[in-house]
XYZ file of C-alpha atoms in Angstrom:
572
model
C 7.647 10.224 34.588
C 8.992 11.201 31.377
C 12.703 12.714 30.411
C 12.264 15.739 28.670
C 14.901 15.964 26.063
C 15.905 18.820 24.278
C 13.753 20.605 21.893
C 14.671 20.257 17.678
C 12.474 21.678 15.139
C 11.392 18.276 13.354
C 10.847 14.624 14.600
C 9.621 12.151 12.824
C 7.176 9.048 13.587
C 8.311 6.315 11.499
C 11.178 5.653 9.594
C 9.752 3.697 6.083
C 9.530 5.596 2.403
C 7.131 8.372 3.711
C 9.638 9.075 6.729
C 12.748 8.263 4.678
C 12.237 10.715 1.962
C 11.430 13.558 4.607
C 14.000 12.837 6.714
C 16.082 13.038 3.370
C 14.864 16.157 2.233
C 14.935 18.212 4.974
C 17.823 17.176 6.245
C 19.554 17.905 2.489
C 18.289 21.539 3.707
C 20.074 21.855 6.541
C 17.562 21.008 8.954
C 17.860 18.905 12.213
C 15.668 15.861 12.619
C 14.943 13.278 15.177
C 13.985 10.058 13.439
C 11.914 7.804 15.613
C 10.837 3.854 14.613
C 9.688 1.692 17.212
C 11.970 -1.202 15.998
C 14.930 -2.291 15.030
C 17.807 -0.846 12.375
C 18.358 -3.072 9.427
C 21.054 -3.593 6.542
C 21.513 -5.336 3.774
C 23.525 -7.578 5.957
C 20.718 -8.561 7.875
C 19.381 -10.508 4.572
C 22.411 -12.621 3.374
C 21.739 -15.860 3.240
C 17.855 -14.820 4.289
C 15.886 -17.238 1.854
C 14.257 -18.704 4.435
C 10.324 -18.994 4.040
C 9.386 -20.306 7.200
C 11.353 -17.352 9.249
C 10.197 -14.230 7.025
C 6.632 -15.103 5.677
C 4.726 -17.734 8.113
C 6.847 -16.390 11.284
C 6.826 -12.769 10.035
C 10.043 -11.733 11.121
C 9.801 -8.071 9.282
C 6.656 -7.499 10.742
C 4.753 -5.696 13.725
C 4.577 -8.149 16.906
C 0.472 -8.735 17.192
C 0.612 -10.218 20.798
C 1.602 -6.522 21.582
C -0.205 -4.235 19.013
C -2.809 -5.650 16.600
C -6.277 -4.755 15.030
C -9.619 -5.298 15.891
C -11.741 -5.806 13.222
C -15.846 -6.350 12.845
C -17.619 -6.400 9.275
C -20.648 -3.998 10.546
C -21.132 -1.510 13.210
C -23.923 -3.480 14.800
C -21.218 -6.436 15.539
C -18.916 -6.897 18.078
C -14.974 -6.428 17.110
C -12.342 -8.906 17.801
C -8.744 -8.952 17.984
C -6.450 -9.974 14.780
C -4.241 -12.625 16.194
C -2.400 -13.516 13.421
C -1.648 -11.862 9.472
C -3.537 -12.611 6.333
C -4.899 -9.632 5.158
C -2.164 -7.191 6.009
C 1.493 -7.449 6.811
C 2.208 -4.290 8.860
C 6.573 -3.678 9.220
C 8.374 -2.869 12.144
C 11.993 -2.041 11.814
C 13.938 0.766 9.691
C 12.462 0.646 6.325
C 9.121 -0.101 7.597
C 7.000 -1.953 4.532
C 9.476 -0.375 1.879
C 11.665 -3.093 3.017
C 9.327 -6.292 3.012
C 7.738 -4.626 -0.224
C 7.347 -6.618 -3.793
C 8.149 -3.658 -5.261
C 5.166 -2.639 -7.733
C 5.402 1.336 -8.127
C 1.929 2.545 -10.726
C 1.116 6.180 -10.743
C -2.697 6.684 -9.917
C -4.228 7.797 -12.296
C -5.574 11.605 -13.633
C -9.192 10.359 -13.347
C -8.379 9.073 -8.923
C -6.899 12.505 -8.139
C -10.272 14.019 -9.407
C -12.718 11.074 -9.285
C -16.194 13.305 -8.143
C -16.005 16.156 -10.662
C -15.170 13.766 -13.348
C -17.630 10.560 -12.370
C -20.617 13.313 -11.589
C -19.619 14.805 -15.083
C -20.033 12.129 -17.340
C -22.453 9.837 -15.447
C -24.565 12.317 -13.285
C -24.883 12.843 -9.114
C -26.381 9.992 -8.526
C -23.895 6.818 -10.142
C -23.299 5.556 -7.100
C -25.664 6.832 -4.229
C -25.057 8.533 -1.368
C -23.854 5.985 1.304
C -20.566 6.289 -1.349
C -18.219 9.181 0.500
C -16.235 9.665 -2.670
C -14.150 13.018 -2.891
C -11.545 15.016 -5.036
C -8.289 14.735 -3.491
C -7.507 18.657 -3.778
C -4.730 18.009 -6.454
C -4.264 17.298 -9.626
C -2.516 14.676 -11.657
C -0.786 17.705 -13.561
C 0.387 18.968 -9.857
C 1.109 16.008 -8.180
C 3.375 14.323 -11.859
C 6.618 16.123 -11.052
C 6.881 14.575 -7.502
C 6.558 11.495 -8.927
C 8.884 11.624 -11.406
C 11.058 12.767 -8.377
C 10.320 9.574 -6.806
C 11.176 7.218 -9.559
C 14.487 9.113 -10.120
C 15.498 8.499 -6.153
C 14.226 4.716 -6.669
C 15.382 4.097 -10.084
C 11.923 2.485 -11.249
C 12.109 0.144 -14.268
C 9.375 0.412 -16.822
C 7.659 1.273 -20.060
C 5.076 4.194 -20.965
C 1.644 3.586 -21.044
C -0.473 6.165 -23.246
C -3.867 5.116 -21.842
C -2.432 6.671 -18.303
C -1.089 10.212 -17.125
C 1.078 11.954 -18.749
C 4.841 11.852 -17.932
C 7.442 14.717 -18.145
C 10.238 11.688 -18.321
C 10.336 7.929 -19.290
C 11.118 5.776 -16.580
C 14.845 5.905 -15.426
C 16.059 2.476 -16.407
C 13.411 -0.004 -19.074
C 11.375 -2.799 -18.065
C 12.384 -6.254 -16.577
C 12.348 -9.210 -18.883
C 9.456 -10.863 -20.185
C 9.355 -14.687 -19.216
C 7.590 -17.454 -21.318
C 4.624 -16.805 -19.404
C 4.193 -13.567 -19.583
C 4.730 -13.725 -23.752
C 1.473 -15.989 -23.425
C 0.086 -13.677 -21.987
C 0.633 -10.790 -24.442
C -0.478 -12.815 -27.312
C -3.509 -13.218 -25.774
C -4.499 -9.775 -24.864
C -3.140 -8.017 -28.346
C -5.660 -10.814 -30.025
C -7.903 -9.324 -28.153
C -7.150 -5.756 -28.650
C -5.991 -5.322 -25.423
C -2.619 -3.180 -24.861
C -0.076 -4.977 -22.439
C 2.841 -3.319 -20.924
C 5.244 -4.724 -18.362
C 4.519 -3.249 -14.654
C 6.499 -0.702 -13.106
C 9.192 -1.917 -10.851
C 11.471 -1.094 -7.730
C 13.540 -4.395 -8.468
C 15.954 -2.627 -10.361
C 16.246 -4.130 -14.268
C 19.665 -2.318 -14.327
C 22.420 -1.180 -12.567
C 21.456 2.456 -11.475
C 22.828 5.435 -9.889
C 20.163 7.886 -8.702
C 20.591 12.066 -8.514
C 21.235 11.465 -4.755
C 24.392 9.477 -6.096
C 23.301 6.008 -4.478
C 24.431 3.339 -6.757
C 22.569 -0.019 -7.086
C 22.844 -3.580 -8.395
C 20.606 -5.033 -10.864
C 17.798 -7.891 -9.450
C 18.963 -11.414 -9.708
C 15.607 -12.407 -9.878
C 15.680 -14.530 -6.739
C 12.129 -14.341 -6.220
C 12.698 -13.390 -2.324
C 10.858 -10.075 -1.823
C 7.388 -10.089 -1.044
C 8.322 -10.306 3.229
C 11.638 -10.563 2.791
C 14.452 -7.770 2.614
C 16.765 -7.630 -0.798
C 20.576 -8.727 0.271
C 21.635 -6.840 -3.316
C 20.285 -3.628 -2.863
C 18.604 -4.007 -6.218
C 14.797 -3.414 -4.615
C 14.253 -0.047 -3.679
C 14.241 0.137 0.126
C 14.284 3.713 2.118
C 17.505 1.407 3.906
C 19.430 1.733 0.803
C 18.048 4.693 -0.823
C 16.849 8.200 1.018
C 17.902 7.166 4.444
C 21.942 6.939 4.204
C 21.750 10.452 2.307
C 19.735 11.744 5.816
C 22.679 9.779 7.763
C 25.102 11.510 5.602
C 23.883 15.301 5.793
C 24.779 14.605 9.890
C 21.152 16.491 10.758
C 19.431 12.721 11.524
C 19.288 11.219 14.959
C 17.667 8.376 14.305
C 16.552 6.263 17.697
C 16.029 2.761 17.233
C 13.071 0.451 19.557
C 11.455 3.530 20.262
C 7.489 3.833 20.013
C 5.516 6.732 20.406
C 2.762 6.866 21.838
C 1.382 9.818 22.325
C 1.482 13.760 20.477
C 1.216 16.237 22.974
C -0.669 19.116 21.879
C -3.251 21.728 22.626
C -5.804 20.870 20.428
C -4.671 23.438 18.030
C -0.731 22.874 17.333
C 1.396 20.103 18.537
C 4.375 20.465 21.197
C 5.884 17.349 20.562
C 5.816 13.546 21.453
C 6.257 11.009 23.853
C 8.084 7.784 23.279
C 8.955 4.598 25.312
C 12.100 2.588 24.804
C 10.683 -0.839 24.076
C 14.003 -2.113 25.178
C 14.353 -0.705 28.739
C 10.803 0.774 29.484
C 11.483 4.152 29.872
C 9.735 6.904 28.316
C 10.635 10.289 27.083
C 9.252 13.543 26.084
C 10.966 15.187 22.720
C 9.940 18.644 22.169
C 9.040 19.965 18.853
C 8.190 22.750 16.180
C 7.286 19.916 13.680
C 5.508 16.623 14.672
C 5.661 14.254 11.194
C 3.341 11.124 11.183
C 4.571 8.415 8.797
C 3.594 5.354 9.786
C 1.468 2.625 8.522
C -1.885 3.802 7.710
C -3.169 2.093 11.215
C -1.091 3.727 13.075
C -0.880 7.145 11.737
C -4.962 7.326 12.195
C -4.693 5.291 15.907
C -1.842 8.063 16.835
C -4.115 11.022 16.650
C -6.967 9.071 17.661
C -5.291 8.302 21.059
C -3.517 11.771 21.326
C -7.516 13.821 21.032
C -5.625 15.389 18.160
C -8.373 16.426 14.807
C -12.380 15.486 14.583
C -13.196 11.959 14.957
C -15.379 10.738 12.157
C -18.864 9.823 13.044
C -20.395 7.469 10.870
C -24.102 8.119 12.410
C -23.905 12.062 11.311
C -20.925 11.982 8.798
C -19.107 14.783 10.824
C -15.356 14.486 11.677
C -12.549 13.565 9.322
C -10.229 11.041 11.575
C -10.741 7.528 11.035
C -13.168 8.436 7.642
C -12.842 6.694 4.433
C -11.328 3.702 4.945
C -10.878 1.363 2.069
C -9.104 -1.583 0.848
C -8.550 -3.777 -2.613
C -10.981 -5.751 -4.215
C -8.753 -8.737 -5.774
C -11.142 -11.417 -6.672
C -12.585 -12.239 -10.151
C -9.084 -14.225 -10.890
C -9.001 -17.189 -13.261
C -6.712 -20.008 -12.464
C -5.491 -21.999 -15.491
C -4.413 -25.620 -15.143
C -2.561 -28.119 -17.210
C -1.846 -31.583 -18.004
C 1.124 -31.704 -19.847
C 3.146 -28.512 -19.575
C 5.706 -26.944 -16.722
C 6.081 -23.244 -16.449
C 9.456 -22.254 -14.143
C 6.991 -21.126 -11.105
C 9.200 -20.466 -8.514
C 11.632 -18.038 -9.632
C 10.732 -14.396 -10.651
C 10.635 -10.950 -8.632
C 8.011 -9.037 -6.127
C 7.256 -6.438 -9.378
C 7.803 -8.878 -12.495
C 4.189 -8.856 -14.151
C 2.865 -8.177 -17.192
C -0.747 -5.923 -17.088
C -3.179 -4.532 -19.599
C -4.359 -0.744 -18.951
C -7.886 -1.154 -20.447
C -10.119 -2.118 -17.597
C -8.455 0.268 -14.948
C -9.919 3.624 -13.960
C -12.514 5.258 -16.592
C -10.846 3.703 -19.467
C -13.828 2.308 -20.421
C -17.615 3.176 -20.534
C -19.212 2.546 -17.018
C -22.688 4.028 -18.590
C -24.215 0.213 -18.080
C -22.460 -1.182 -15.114
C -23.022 -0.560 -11.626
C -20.030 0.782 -10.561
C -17.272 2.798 -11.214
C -12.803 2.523 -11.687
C -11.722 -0.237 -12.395
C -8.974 -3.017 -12.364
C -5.849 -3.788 -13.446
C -5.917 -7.213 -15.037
C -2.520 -9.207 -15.138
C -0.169 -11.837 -14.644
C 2.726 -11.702 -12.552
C 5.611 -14.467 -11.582
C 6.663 -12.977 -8.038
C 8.320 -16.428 -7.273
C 6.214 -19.474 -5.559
C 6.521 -20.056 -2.172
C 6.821 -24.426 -1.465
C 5.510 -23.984 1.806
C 2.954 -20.992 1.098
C 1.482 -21.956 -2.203
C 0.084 -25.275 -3.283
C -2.683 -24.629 -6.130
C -4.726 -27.418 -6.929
C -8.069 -27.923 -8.357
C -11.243 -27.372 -6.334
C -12.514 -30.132 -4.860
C -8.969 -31.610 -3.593
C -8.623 -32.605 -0.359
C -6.827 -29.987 1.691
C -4.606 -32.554 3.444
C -3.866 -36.349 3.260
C -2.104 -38.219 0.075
C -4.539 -36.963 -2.705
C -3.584 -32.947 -1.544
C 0.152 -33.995 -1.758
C 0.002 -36.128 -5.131
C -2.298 -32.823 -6.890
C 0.633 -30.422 -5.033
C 3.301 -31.863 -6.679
C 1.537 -32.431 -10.307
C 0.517 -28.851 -10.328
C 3.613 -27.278 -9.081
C 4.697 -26.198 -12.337
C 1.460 -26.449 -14.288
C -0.721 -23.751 -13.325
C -1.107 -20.069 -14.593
C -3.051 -17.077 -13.081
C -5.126 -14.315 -14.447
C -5.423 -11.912 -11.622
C -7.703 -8.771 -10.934
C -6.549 -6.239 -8.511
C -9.537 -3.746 -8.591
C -10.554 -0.141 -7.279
C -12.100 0.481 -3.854
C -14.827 3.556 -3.649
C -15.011 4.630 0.273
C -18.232 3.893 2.080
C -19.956 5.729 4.973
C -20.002 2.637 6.920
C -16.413 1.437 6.601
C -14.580 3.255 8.748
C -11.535 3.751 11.813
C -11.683 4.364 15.213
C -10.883 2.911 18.724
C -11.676 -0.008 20.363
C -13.670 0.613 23.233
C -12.226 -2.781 24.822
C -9.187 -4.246 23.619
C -5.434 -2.848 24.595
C -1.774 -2.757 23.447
C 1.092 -3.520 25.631
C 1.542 0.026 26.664
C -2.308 0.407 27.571
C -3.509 2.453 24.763
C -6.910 1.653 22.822
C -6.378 -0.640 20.159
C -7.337 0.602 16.705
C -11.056 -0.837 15.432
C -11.467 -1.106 11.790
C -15.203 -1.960 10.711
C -15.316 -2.890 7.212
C -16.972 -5.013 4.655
C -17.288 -5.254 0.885
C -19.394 -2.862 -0.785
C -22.164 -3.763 -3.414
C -19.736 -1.824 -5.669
C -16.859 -3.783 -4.855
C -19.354 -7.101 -5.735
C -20.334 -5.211 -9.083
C -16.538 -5.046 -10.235
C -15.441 -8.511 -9.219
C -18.509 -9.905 -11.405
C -17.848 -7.642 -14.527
C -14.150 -8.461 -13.983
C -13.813 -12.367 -13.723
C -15.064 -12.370 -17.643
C -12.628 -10.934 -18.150
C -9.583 -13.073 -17.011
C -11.681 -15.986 -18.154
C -11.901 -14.393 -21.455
C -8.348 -13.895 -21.348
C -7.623 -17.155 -20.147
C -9.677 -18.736 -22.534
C -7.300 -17.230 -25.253
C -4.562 -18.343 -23.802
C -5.776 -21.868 -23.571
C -5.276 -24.624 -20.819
C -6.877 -27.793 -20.337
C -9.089 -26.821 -17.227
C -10.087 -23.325 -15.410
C -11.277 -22.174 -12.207
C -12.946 -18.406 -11.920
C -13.664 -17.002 -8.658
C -16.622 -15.157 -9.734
C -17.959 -13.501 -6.992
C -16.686 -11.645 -3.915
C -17.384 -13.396 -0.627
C -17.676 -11.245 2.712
C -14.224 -9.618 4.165
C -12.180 -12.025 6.235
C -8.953 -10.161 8.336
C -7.522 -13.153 9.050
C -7.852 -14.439 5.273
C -7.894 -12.139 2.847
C -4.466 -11.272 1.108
C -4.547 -7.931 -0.383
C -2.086 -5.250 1.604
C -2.945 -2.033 0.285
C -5.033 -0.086 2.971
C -5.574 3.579 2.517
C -7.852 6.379 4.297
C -8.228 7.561 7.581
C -6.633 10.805 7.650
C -7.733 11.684 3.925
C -6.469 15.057 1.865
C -9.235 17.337 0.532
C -10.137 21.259 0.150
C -12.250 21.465 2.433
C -11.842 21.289 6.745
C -15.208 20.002 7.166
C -14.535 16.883 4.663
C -10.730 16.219 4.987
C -8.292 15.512 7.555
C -5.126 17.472 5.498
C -4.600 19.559 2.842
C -2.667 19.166 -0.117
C 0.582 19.613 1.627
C -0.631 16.779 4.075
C -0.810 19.211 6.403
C -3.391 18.880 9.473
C -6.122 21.841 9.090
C -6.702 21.767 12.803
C -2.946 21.653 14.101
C -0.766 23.327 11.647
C 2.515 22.334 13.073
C 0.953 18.419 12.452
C 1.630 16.759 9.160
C 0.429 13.223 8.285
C 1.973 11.481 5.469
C 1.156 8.701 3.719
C -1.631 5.877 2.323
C -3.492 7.318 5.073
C -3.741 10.555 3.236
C -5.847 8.410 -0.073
C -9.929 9.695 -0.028
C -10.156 6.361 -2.065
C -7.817 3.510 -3.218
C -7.262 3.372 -6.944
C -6.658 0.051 -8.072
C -3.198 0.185 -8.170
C -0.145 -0.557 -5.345
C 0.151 2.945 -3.193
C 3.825 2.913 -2.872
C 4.366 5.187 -5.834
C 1.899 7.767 -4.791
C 3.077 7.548 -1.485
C 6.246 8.487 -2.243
C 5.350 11.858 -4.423
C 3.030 13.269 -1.530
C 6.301 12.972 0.607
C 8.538 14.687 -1.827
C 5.367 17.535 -1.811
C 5.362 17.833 1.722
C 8.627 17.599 2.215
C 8.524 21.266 0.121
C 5.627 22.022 2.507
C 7.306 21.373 5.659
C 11.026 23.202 4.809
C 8.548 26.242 3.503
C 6.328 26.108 7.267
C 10.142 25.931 9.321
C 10.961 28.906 7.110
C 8.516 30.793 6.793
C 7.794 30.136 11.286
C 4.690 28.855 10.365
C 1.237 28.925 8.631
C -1.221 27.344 6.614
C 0.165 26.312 3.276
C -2.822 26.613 1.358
């Protein structure tokens, strides 16, 4: 029996950047919000003297609790799911921050060619580039519309970087300049502007600066620590909703924010949402808080497994293409790296920062001519010095031994003496890679696990091959004394894969019968209903989301304070 609490006219599922910024913003309007995140509330305190490897990456301390919610996960519809029992392909948070807290801290734009990625592929390379399996769509915004939002976001998070003129256009630089360049990454740049390539130093949330933002949060500069990627920042100096958007909500005094709380289910009608029901994870009991405004802002798995279990929008069916929940799922293709070895000369390996890389803009989106390939986007082609891990990482040649004396003598030689050329590329949706439950497998609470079925696509396999000649070429330039390419792309593993960045499943569009949301992320069969966040992408670009996560909650944020005002409505 639940305890129906009293009604407020906005709560919140989630409390990472997406749920951050709009409990920020409408908070800063004078609106009441309950804040709900199923764990616990973090500091900065909580990560002095937090360099520990084994507690934060291989025990995943920041990170959802799989022996109570996890995946299931089966390459093809024709096979049998099975439970994810432990991380490697994705490192779902759990706490106050959510992933903007374990984050490395790489904030791109996407680019003007993802937001409209139909009109202009069918334009310049006809109907039929990629066939018909491929459910690519426009995203029902522009780049022109969606730029001030992010510039918005980079102001709140104070995002260090350089302008790139083969990407969108920007209405401001970035708000502080890029971080430093190491020895590395200066190899690097030789090598591509031989080349003719154009390098630039990635956009970053470590902070190259000290910075205070329009919201009047100052922040430290990054020490360069190399501690981010699963770990929290004890400076402040990665952007983190913790140290950012959320203490302006606290401020305001319009946030209750409730701490080891998980909903579970949105009550609604079918057309317009009442409110939710949550269950203390700490005591078991389970309320009912009443609504005018139900906000979904959790991890893309969630947000999709939320209205799955709650029979709120279409389910997608993959058989007829009909429905919009669980539709276009899609992940990273990052293989087609080349590893560079050498005999004789140390690089400083294990410091650096989650965002310190170094990238070249000419092999990402439609920058250049797809006419004779077999597939379309892109991939961002770099070399980054995030800090080695001594447990994690140990890269040695092919062929070593992956225990005993020989594994530990080619560990320690090549500890220092390696270099990577990586390729983090584009991923088209597929009508056979999709989200929906598991028709089997539970949580704690009961509820249907989430069921992801999902492979790589003959695109995907297309890119990786065009792309590892290129970081060998690059590589090559460079020089070492011996090189490994991984030149094709072997079949997805869940439990070893390593690329985070899932998107889809609750995808933005024009149209009701192909799209999930509107612009405003706005549900087009329960108006009251937004959904924010990755979950929102009709495709993932080959950048990290974070950044265009971020502006589509500063637009809805606008679209939700406008819906309270106005008592309702479609905003489009």
């Amino acid at each position: 029996m639940s305890t129906k609490l009293p009604k407020v006219p906005a709560v919140i599922v989630g409390m990472g950047w997406a749920g951050g910024i709009i409990a920020s913003e409408l908070t800063k309007a004078g609106i009441k919000v309950v804040g709900i995140e199923r764990g616990k509330e973090r500091t900065t305190n909580d990560y002095l003297m937090g360099h520990d490897e084994l507690r934060f990456q291989h025990r995943t301390e920041l990170m959802q609790d799989l022996s109570k919610e996890t995946i299931t996960h089966r390459n093809h519809p024709n096979m049998r799911a099975l439970p994810m029992r432990s991380y490697g392909t994705f490192i779902v948070g759990d706490g106050v921050g959510g992933a903007g807290s374990h984050w490395n801290g790489q904030t791109y734009r996407f680019l003007p060619y993802d937001f409209e990625i139909k009109s202009l592929t069918e334009e310049k390379y006809g109907a039929n580039k990629l066939g018909s399996e491929y459910t690519l769509q426009d995203w029902g915004i522009t780049y022109d519309e969606i730029e001030p939002y992010y510039d918005t976001f980079e102001k709140m998070a104070g995002i260090s970087g350089e302008t790139v003129e083969m990407y969108g256009h920007r209405s401001n630089p970035y708000p502080t300049g890029p971080m430093v360049k190491t020895p590395t990454f200066e190899l690097f740049e030789e090598a591509t502007k031989k080349l003719g390539y154009h390098p630039y130093m990635l956009p970053s949330a470590n902070l190259s600066e000290n910075y205070t933002n329009p919201d009047g949060i100052s922040r430290s500069a990054c020490q360069y620590c190399a501690f981010c990627e699963n770990f929290g920042c004890e400076y402040g100096a990665k952007a983190d909703p913790v140290v950012t958007v959320i203490p302006v909500a606290k401020e305001t005094g319009n946030l209750d924010l409730r701490t080891h709380s998980n909903v579970t289910r949105i009550l609604n009608d079918g057309t317009k949402a009442t409110g939710v029901v949550y269950v203390n994870t700490i005591t078991g009991e389970e309320f009912e808080q009443p609504a005018d405004v139900v906000i979904v802002t959790s991890y893309v798995f969630n947000n999709v497994r939320l209205l799955l279990n709650s029979n709120l929008g279409t389910p997608y069916n993959p058989e007829t293409g009909e429905g919009s929940i669980g539709k276009n799922y899609c992940y990273q293709v990052s293989a087609g790296a080349t590893t560079l070895f050498y005999e004789d000369k140390e690089f400083n390996n294990y410091a650096g920062a989650g965002a310190l890389g170094i990238e070249i803009p000419d092999f990402a989106g439609d920058n250049f001519d797809h006419s004779d390939v077999n597939f379309i986007h892109g991939s961002g082609i770099r070399m980054t010095q995030y800090g080695n891990r001594p447990i994690a990482i140990n890269q040695v040649p092919s062929g070593t031994s992956s225990w005993g004396s020989e594994f530990k003598k080619q560990s320690i030689k090549y500890a220092n003496s390696t270099l990577q050329v990586k390729s983090q590329g584009a991923s088209m949706p597929h009508k056979d890679n999709y989200l929906d439950l598991d028709p089997e497998y539970k949580d704690a609470y009961g509820m249907p696990l989430l069921r992801m079925t999902y492979d790589y696509t003959e695109q995907d396999k297309e890119l990786v091959k065009y792309m590892s000649k290129v970081t060998r070429k690059i590589a090559e330039e460079i020089g070492a004394d011996h090189y490994e390419t991984t030149e094709e792309q072997a079949a997805f593993n869940v439990n070893v894969d390593t690329n985070t960045h899932n998107t889809g499943g609750v995808i933005m569009g024009v149209d009701p019968k192909t799209s999930a949301v509107n612009s405003y992320l706005q549900m087009w069969e329960a108006e009251n209903v937004f959904v924010i966040g990755a979950s929102a992408f009709p495709h993932n670009s080959s950048f990290n989301p974070t950044g265009t996560i971020g502006a589509l909650s500063y637009r809805a944020s606008e679209g939700i304070i406008k819906y309270l005002k106005d008592g309702g409505g479609s905003l489009v």
